[in-house]
mmCIF file of C-alpha atoms in Angstrom:
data_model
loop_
_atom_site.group_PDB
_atom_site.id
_atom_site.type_symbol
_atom_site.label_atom_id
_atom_site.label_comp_id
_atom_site.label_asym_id
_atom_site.label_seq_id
_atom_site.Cartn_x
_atom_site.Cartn_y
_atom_site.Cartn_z
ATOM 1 C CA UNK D 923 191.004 174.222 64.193
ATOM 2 C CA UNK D 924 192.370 170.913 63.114
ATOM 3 C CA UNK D 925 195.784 169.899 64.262
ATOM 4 C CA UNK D 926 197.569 167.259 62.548
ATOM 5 C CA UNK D 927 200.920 165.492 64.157
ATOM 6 C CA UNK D 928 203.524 165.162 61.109
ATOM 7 C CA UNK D 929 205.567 162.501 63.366
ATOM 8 C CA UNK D 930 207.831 162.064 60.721
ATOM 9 C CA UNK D 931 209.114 165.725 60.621
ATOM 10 C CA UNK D 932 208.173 166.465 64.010
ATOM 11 C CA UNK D 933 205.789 168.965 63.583
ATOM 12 C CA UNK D 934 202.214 169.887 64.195
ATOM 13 C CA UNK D 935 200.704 171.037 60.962
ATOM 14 C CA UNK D 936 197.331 173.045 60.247
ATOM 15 C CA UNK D 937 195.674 175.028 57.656
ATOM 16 C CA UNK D 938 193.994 178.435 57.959
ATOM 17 C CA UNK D 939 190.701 179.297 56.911
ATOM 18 C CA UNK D 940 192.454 180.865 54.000
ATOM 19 C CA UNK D 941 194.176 177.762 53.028
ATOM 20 C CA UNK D 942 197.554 178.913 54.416
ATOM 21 C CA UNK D 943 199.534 176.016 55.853
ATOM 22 C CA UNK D 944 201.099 177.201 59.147
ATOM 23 C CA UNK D 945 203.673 174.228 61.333
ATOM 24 C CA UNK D 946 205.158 174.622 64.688
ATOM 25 C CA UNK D 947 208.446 171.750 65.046
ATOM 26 C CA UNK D 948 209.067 170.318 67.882
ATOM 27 C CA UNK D 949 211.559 167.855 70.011
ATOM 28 C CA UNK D 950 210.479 165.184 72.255
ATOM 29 C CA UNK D 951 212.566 164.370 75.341
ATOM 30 C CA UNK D 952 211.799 162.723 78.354
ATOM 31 C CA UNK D 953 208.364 163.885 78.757
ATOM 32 C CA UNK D 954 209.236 167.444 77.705
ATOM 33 C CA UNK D 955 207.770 169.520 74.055
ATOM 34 C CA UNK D 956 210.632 171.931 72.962
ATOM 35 C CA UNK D 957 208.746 174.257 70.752
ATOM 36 C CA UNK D 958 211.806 174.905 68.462
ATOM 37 C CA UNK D 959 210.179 176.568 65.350
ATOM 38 C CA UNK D 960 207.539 178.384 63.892
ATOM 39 C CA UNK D 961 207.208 178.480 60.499
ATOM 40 C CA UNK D 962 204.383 181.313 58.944
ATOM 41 C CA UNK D 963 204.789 182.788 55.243
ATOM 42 C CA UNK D 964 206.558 185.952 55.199
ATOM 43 C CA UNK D 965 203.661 187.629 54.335
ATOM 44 C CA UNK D 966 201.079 186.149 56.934
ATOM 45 C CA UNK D 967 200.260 188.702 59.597
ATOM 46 C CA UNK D 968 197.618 187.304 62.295
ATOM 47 C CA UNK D 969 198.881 186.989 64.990
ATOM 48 C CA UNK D 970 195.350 185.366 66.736
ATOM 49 C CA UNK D 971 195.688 182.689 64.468
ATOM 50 C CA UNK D 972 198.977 181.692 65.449
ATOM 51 C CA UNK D 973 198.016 182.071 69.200
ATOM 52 C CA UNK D 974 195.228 179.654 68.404
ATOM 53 C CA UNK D 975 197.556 177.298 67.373
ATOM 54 C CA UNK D 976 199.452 177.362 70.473
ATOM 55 C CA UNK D 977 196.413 177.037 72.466
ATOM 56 C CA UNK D 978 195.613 174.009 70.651
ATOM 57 C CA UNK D 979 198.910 172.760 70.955
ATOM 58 C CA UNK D 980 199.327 173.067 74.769
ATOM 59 C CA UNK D 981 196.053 171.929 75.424
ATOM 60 C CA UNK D 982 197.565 168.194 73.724
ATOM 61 C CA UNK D 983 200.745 168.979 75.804
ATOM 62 C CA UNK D 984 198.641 169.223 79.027
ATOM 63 C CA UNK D 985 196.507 166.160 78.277
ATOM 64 C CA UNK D 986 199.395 163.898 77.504
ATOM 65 C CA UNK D 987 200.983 165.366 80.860
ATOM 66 C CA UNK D 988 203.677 167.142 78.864
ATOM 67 C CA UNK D 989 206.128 169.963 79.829
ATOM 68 C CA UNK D 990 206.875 172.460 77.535
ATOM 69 C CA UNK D 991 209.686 174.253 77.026
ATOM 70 C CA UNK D 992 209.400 177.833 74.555
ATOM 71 C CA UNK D 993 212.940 177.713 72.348
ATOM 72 C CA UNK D 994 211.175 179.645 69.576
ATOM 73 C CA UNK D 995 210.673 183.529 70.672
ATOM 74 C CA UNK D 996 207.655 184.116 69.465
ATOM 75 C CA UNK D 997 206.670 180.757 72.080
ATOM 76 C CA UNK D 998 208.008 182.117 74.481
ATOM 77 C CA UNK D 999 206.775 185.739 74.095
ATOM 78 C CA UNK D 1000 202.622 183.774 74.296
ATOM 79 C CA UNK D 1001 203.537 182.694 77.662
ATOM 80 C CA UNK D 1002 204.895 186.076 78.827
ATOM 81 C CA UNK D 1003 201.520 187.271 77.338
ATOM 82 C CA UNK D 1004 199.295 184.039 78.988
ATOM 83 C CA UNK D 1005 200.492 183.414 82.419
ATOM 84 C CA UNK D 1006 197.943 180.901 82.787
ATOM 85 C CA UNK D 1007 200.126 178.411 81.163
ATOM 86 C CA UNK D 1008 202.561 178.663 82.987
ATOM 87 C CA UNK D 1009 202.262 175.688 84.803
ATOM 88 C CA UNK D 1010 203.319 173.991 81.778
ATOM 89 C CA UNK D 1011 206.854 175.133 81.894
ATOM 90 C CA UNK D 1012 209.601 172.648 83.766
ATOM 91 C CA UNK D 1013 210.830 173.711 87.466
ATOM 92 C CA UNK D 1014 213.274 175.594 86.634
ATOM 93 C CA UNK D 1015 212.249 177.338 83.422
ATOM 94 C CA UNK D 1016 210.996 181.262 84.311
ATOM 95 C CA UNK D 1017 209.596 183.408 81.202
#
């Protein structure tokens, strides 16, 4: 899966095998990634792709030694269902 960084809108950007263009925005501050939206078409349904995209997401997060904090629900609801990331929440942050 290839992830691009859209800087300028804040948001990582990628494109199913399907050609479907699925972006997660973000906010950057002091060291932390609020995951503040996920945008899918209204119509798009997989779920495994989207949890992909996370994946890949948090694995940049971890290498840049980022925090990451789940605004969106459906962020938050992949770390209720992957405790193993856990460690990238804040102190503080419980899910």
């Amino acid at each position: 899966m290839e992830i691009k960084n859209n800087e300028f809108q804040r948001q990582f950007e990628t494109t199913t095998d399907d050609g479907i263009t699925l972006s997660i925005e973000y906010s950057l501050q002091e060291r932390k990634l609020f995951i503040t939206r996920i945008n899918t078409p209204e119509d798009f349904d997989n779920d495994e792709v989207v949890t992909e995209f996370l994946k890949e997401i948090l694995n940049i997060a971890e290498e840049k030694r980022q925090k990451v904090v789940p605004v969106h629900p459906k962020a938050a609801a992949f770390f209720k269902k992957n405790p193993v990331y856990k460690e990238l929440l804040p102190p503080g942050i419980r899910i």
